[in-house]
Amino acid sequence: MVDGEPRPWLPSPSPAMDEITFKSDTVLSDVHLHTPNQRHLMVRLSGVGQPVFLSQFKLLWNQASQTDSGAEGGNHRAHHAEVTSPARSSCSSEGVSLQAGADATSQEGVAAQLDEDGDLDVVRRPRAASPSKPSGPPRDKVHPMILMQEEDDVLGDEAQESGPYDVIKIEHTMATPLEDVGKQVWRGALFLADYILSQRDLFQGRTVLELGAGTGLASILAATMAQTVYCTDVGADLLAMCQRNIALNSHLTAAGGGVIKVKELDWLKDDLCTDPEVPFSWSEEDISDLYGHTTILLAAEVFYDDDLTDALFKTLSRLAHRLKNASTAILSVEKRLNFTLRHLEVTCEAYDHFRSCLRRLEGLTGGRLRFAVEPVDASFPQLLVYERIQQLELWKVFVEPVTEPIVSADTAS
């Protein structure tokens, strides 16, 4: 046999340990797995054919009961908080106390029955013996409920039981390819929303820019206090979903007079799109207002891809140099643990890259701006019903102009 010719009887080399042997293009947010009592109603198909659902997240404007801390292990119950809805304060002087766990049914008093061998004894009642009219309320159907898009009150009795100011309605998808994860609801956005609702003085009357807003949940709640919120992301279909969610919750922002403007902001481009033919483009007036008045920037759950994380930090730095006022960026991230074949251990590569970007940003010197980074204590109250876990973190980046002259070592000597 001649050297260099293929040897078909030899097995092909096995792939390297860090080589991907299978892949999946579907990403699923687990937010809805922890809210089983909520109805997720399919209302339409998106522009790319994805099922779009409508869910409601309960707002705990006035929480009267003291419960466990979500930062100490996390569940969907809220801290003791005295936060009053701006809509409520304009309509009534009396608050309504909400119980975050009201949707959960009590299981006390139910004991498992075992047979003589210690196995679970399941007693099945004959169908004929079942009452024709059960005494309790009928069980909810488990299949999705498909509604007409033009229906206004799609949540019906559930929204009326809680009151219109006690829920935020969000259109979203349940599972998407990686490039469309902004259409899902993520815990990091709910965590950021908790912080926004607990820091009313910080947001009152401000101009806010959210980067990678996704479904717009954080922007909507920021607008209950802020004067103007620029809700930005990429993709006409996603931005149209943001616009729809803003309309669904206009009653929450109307009382405070906040305005939400949905705009496209691509982190991979240096300039804002001003072409009037492009949907969600910027006007010169909006750009002037953005750079002239913005003092708070937000970003939640956008640090899952290293390239996009790099692009976001470049955008953050570029915007900071164009803003006329000192600003604060509030970043929400979930520390996701993954076992990798490359390291043969549990790692948090996306989170680690995010932290390294924070350190590089803080280490920038020689410019006209100073960046200071600090973590946010997660003990602020939980004001939305979801599962708050320990892996959720908030970071603040303070951007301030450098007032003192920068002296180099050569000059000082």
XYZ file of C-alpha atoms in Angstrom:
413
model
C 0.000 0.000 0.000
C 1.295 3.431 -0.948
C 1.851 5.920 1.878
C -0.707 8.726 1.881
C -3.543 6.621 0.499
C -6.623 6.263 2.683
C -6.919 3.193 4.865
C -10.646 2.426 4.924
C -10.276 -0.395 7.444
C -8.977 1.958 10.129
C -11.513 3.710 12.403
C -11.930 7.443 11.942
C -10.333 9.583 14.660
C -12.637 10.476 17.516
C -13.540 14.157 17.999
C -11.594 16.203 20.519
C -13.080 16.558 24.002
C -13.979 20.209 23.486
C -15.452 19.694 20.026
C -19.221 20.056 19.771
C -20.768 16.696 18.942
C -24.366 17.854 18.942
C -26.136 21.176 18.900
C -29.590 22.584 19.477
C -30.840 25.900 18.207
C -33.706 26.180 20.715
C -33.348 28.243 23.878
C -36.017 28.118 26.580
C -36.470 30.586 29.427
C -37.439 28.814 32.649
C -39.351 31.777 34.087
C -42.683 30.233 33.177
C -41.808 26.840 34.611
C -41.931 28.446 38.063
C -45.280 30.186 37.565
C -47.534 27.160 36.932
C -50.662 28.911 38.173
C -50.395 31.641 35.571
C -52.248 31.346 32.312
C -50.054 31.736 29.240
C -52.404 32.474 26.388
C -51.384 32.175 22.765
C -52.585 35.311 21.019
C -50.940 35.310 17.597
C -47.972 34.274 15.477
C -44.958 36.543 15.210
C -43.623 37.849 11.918
C -41.358 34.795 11.656
C -44.089 32.309 12.557
C -43.312 31.839 16.266
C -46.269 31.413 18.669
C -46.671 34.546 20.780
C -48.118 34.186 24.279
C -49.552 36.719 26.689
C -48.651 36.342 30.352
C -49.312 38.464 33.383
C -46.826 39.095 36.187
C -48.244 40.207 39.502
C -47.019 43.522 40.900
C -46.698 43.767 44.673
C -47.142 47.501 45.108
C -48.203 47.051 48.751
C -46.976 43.854 50.391
C -48.294 43.448 53.928
C -46.766 40.095 54.867
C -43.183 39.433 55.890
C -41.759 36.478 53.970
C -38.452 34.852 53.246
C -35.712 36.792 51.487
C -35.414 35.999 47.793
C -31.713 36.805 47.945
C -31.186 33.983 50.468
C -32.239 31.100 48.292
C -35.057 32.494 46.236
C -38.685 31.745 45.690
C -41.619 33.605 44.201
C -42.642 35.291 47.454
C -41.946 38.927 48.193
C -40.245 40.829 50.972
C -42.122 43.185 53.233
C -42.383 46.357 51.191
C -44.280 49.608 51.288
C -44.238 50.683 47.664
C -47.279 52.471 46.304
C -48.283 52.296 42.678
C -48.302 55.741 41.046
C -51.551 54.775 39.389
C -53.046 53.818 42.741
C -51.916 57.007 44.446
C -53.650 59.099 41.809
C -56.881 57.109 41.987
C -57.242 56.197 45.640
C -55.501 56.911 48.917
C -56.002 53.353 50.108
C -53.594 50.590 49.074
C -54.534 47.007 48.591
C -52.397 44.390 50.271
C -51.549 41.539 47.966
C -50.427 38.098 48.984
C -47.727 36.886 46.618
C -48.513 33.292 47.383
C -52.244 33.609 46.896
C -52.115 31.537 43.723
C -50.587 28.554 45.496
C -52.965 26.001 46.943
C -52.392 24.562 50.377
C -51.397 20.920 50.579
C -51.661 20.559 54.349
C -53.622 17.615 55.676
C -53.014 15.400 52.657
C -51.312 12.172 53.805
C -49.995 9.468 51.501
C -51.681 6.049 51.882
C -49.407 3.010 51.814
C -50.238 -0.668 51.396
C -48.952 -3.461 53.685
C -45.638 -3.618 51.782
C -45.047 0.106 52.142
C -45.851 0.906 48.499
C -48.015 3.868 47.527
C -51.638 2.708 47.427
C -53.486 4.569 44.679
C -57.230 4.201 45.059
C -59.104 4.754 41.835
C -62.731 5.703 42.083
C -65.000 3.999 39.536
C -66.185 6.329 36.817
C -69.840 5.470 37.564
C -69.414 6.515 41.164
C -68.150 9.970 40.242
C -70.690 12.723 40.907
C -72.179 14.255 37.804
C -71.715 17.714 39.271
C -68.469 18.037 41.251
C -68.682 20.134 44.377
C -65.490 22.087 43.708
C -64.649 24.402 40.808
C -63.756 22.678 37.535
C -60.091 22.170 36.760
C -58.411 24.505 34.306
C -57.794 23.099 30.850
C -54.168 22.259 30.252
C -54.072 22.911 26.526
C -53.181 26.394 25.263
C -56.036 28.823 24.783
C -55.836 30.576 21.429
C -57.348 34.040 21.308
C -58.090 36.548 18.609
C -55.462 39.276 18.320
C -58.022 42.071 18.395
C -59.423 41.050 21.769
C -58.559 43.735 24.328
C -59.185 42.071 27.688
C -57.500 38.769 26.909
C -56.784 37.970 30.550
C -60.413 38.299 31.529
C -61.317 37.441 35.099
C -57.729 36.958 36.294
C -56.792 40.569 35.618
C -60.049 41.795 37.146
C -59.502 39.770 40.331
C -56.097 41.380 40.899
C -57.022 44.790 39.550
C -55.657 46.519 36.437
C -52.778 48.123 38.345
C -51.599 44.920 40.010
C -50.360 43.082 36.919
C -48.098 43.818 34.011
C -49.084 42.089 30.772
C -46.282 40.930 28.515
C -46.401 39.387 25.068
C -43.503 36.984 24.562
C -42.465 33.701 23.041
C -41.768 30.538 25.017
C -38.816 29.095 23.075
C -36.691 30.637 20.330
C -33.414 30.243 18.463
C -30.483 31.953 20.157
C -30.745 35.055 17.982
C -34.333 35.655 19.147
C -33.910 35.197 22.913
C -34.946 38.827 23.387
C -38.517 37.753 22.698
C -38.599 35.712 25.906
C -38.970 36.875 29.508
C -35.852 36.280 31.607
C -35.334 36.388 35.353
C -32.681 39.076 34.988
C -35.283 41.491 33.591
C -37.630 40.773 36.510
C -34.719 41.235 38.940
C -33.874 44.588 37.362
C -37.558 45.558 37.498
C -37.563 44.815 41.246
C -34.680 47.217 41.701
C -36.355 49.899 39.586
C -39.573 49.706 41.610
C -37.657 49.876 44.897
C -35.633 52.962 43.852
C -38.314 55.442 42.948
C -36.280 58.531 43.831
C -33.467 57.426 41.529
C -35.783 57.188 38.499
C -38.257 59.970 39.246
C -38.352 62.460 36.368
C -35.217 61.044 34.705
C -34.377 60.180 31.104
C -33.537 56.474 30.843
C -31.994 54.376 28.072
C -32.416 50.603 28.073
C -30.033 48.589 25.900
C -31.306 45.224 24.648
C -34.765 45.798 26.102
C -36.243 42.534 24.779
C -39.962 42.455 25.577
C -39.737 45.897 27.212
C -40.700 44.822 30.738
C -38.045 46.884 32.555
C -38.644 49.922 30.344
C -42.368 49.852 31.050
C -41.895 49.802 34.817
C -39.176 52.475 34.649
C -41.666 54.696 32.810
C -44.007 54.635 35.821
C -41.495 57.073 37.388
C -39.159 58.346 34.660
C -39.991 61.205 32.340
C -38.688 59.561 29.152
C -37.542 55.997 28.525
C -35.763 54.994 25.325
C -36.534 51.294 24.867
C -33.980 49.979 22.362
C -33.108 46.708 20.679
C -32.579 45.322 17.176
C -35.119 43.809 14.782
C -38.426 45.193 13.577
C -40.374 42.145 14.803
C -38.968 42.389 18.336
C -39.416 46.159 18.499
C -43.009 45.775 17.338
C -43.524 43.362 20.246
C -42.127 46.029 22.599
C -44.544 48.549 21.143
C -47.439 46.145 21.691
C -46.433 45.535 25.327
C -46.215 49.255 25.959
C -49.756 49.672 24.629
C -51.000 46.792 26.800
C -49.651 48.539 29.920
C -50.343 52.164 29.050
C -52.528 52.469 32.180
C -49.441 51.884 34.344
C -47.424 54.701 32.791
C -50.270 57.156 32.167
C -50.593 58.310 35.778
C -46.917 59.252 36.055
C -46.833 60.872 32.640
C -43.835 58.815 31.491
C -43.178 58.458 27.774
C -41.610 55.351 26.225
C -39.981 55.648 22.810
C -39.130 52.398 21.026
C -35.991 52.782 18.916
C -33.480 50.592 17.139
C -29.973 50.654 18.591
C -27.462 48.244 17.072
C -24.391 47.655 19.252
C -22.366 46.703 16.168
C -22.837 50.158 14.605
C -21.266 53.402 15.736
C -24.145 55.687 14.807
C -27.883 55.720 15.354
C -30.114 55.130 12.347
C -31.834 58.351 11.248
C -33.361 57.091 7.981
C -37.085 57.916 8.220
C -37.860 54.994 5.906
C -36.497 52.510 8.463
C -38.942 51.443 11.220
C -38.040 52.649 14.721
C -35.323 55.023 13.473
C -34.220 58.118 15.400
C -35.209 61.719 14.777
C -32.721 64.509 15.336
C -34.852 65.724 18.255
C -34.728 62.324 19.930
C -30.958 62.065 19.508
C -30.498 65.527 20.992
C -32.732 64.613 23.934
C -30.953 61.269 24.417
C -27.476 62.782 24.623
C -28.590 65.911 26.451
C -30.677 64.411 29.271
C -29.972 60.685 29.787
C -28.578 59.902 33.234
C -29.527 56.210 33.655
C -28.731 53.291 31.362
C -30.161 49.793 31.834
C -29.281 46.352 30.504
C -30.644 42.988 31.638
C -29.720 39.444 30.593
C -27.685 40.465 27.539
C -24.384 38.893 28.631
C -24.751 35.371 27.231
C -22.441 35.683 24.199
C -18.866 36.977 24.436
C -18.975 38.887 21.157
C -22.242 40.587 22.071
C -20.925 41.356 25.555
C -17.880 43.047 24.012
C -20.146 44.992 21.658
C -22.377 46.144 24.512
C -19.456 47.445 26.569
C -18.090 49.301 23.539
C -21.532 50.818 23.021
C -21.750 51.730 26.694
C -18.398 53.501 26.546
C -19.270 55.266 23.292
C -22.586 56.503 24.663
C -20.998 57.630 27.933
C -18.583 59.866 26.024
C -21.472 61.460 24.130
C -23.771 62.083 27.101
C -23.639 65.595 28.519
C -24.363 64.531 32.104
C -22.819 62.089 34.548
C -24.645 58.781 34.268
C -25.148 55.432 35.955
C -25.467 52.112 34.137
C -27.347 49.340 35.976
C -26.575 45.879 34.646
C -28.487 42.713 35.532
C -26.978 39.285 34.942
C -27.710 35.696 35.916
C -24.658 33.624 36.756
C -25.345 30.427 34.815
C -23.435 27.312 35.802
C -22.514 24.889 33.021
C -20.445 21.720 32.906
C -18.055 21.872 29.949
C -16.070 19.056 28.367
C -13.219 21.460 27.742
C -12.677 22.145 31.436
C -14.249 18.950 32.821
C -15.802 21.050 35.556
C -18.633 23.468 36.216
C -17.820 26.907 34.825
C -19.535 30.241 34.163
C -17.763 31.348 31.009
C -20.253 33.997 29.903
C -20.391 35.455 33.405
C -16.608 35.373 33.747
C -16.265 37.286 30.475
C -18.796 39.834 31.701
C -16.764 40.370 34.881
C -13.546 40.756 32.905
C -15.228 43.442 30.767
C -16.254 45.261 33.937
C -12.654 45.205 35.175
C -11.328 46.507 31.854
C -13.895 49.298 31.844
C -12.974 50.320 35.374
C -9.293 50.224 34.497
C -9.571 52.694 31.619
C -7.315 55.690 32.238
C -6.211 58.740 30.339
C -9.642 59.769 29.075
C -12.011 62.492 30.125
C -14.312 60.026 31.929
C -13.863 57.856 34.978
C -15.714 54.531 35.311
C -16.364 53.134 38.787
C -17.940 49.694 39.270
C -19.695 48.309 42.328
C -22.092 45.422 43.024
C -25.616 46.120 44.245
C -26.778 44.527 47.470
C -29.564 42.113 46.498
C -31.567 42.728 49.688
C -33.960 45.155 47.979
C -37.603 43.979 48.147
C -39.113 41.620 45.621
C -42.027 43.421 44.001
C -42.850 41.008 41.188
C -43.932 37.398 41.564
C -41.213 35.137 40.155
C -38.480 32.846 41.444
C -35.606 35.022 42.657
C -32.455 32.933 42.873
C -28.989 33.503 44.325
C -27.359 33.563 40.899
C -28.989 36.889 40.023
C -26.695 39.909 40.332
C -26.875 43.650 39.750
C -23.860 45.838 39.013
C -23.628 49.615 38.841
C -21.218 51.476 36.597
C -20.811 55.130 37.575
C -19.627 57.402 34.773
C -18.252 60.769 35.837
C -16.126 63.401 34.096
C -12.521 63.697 35.181
C -12.175 67.149 36.732
C -8.530 67.097 37.805
C -5.814 67.162 35.125
C -4.208 63.810 34.366
C -0.481 64.007 35.119
C 1.829 61.426 33.626
C 4.747 59.956 35.527
C 7.289 61.789 33.312
C 5.659 65.145 33.965
C 5.498 64.534 37.705
C 9.194 63.753 37.865
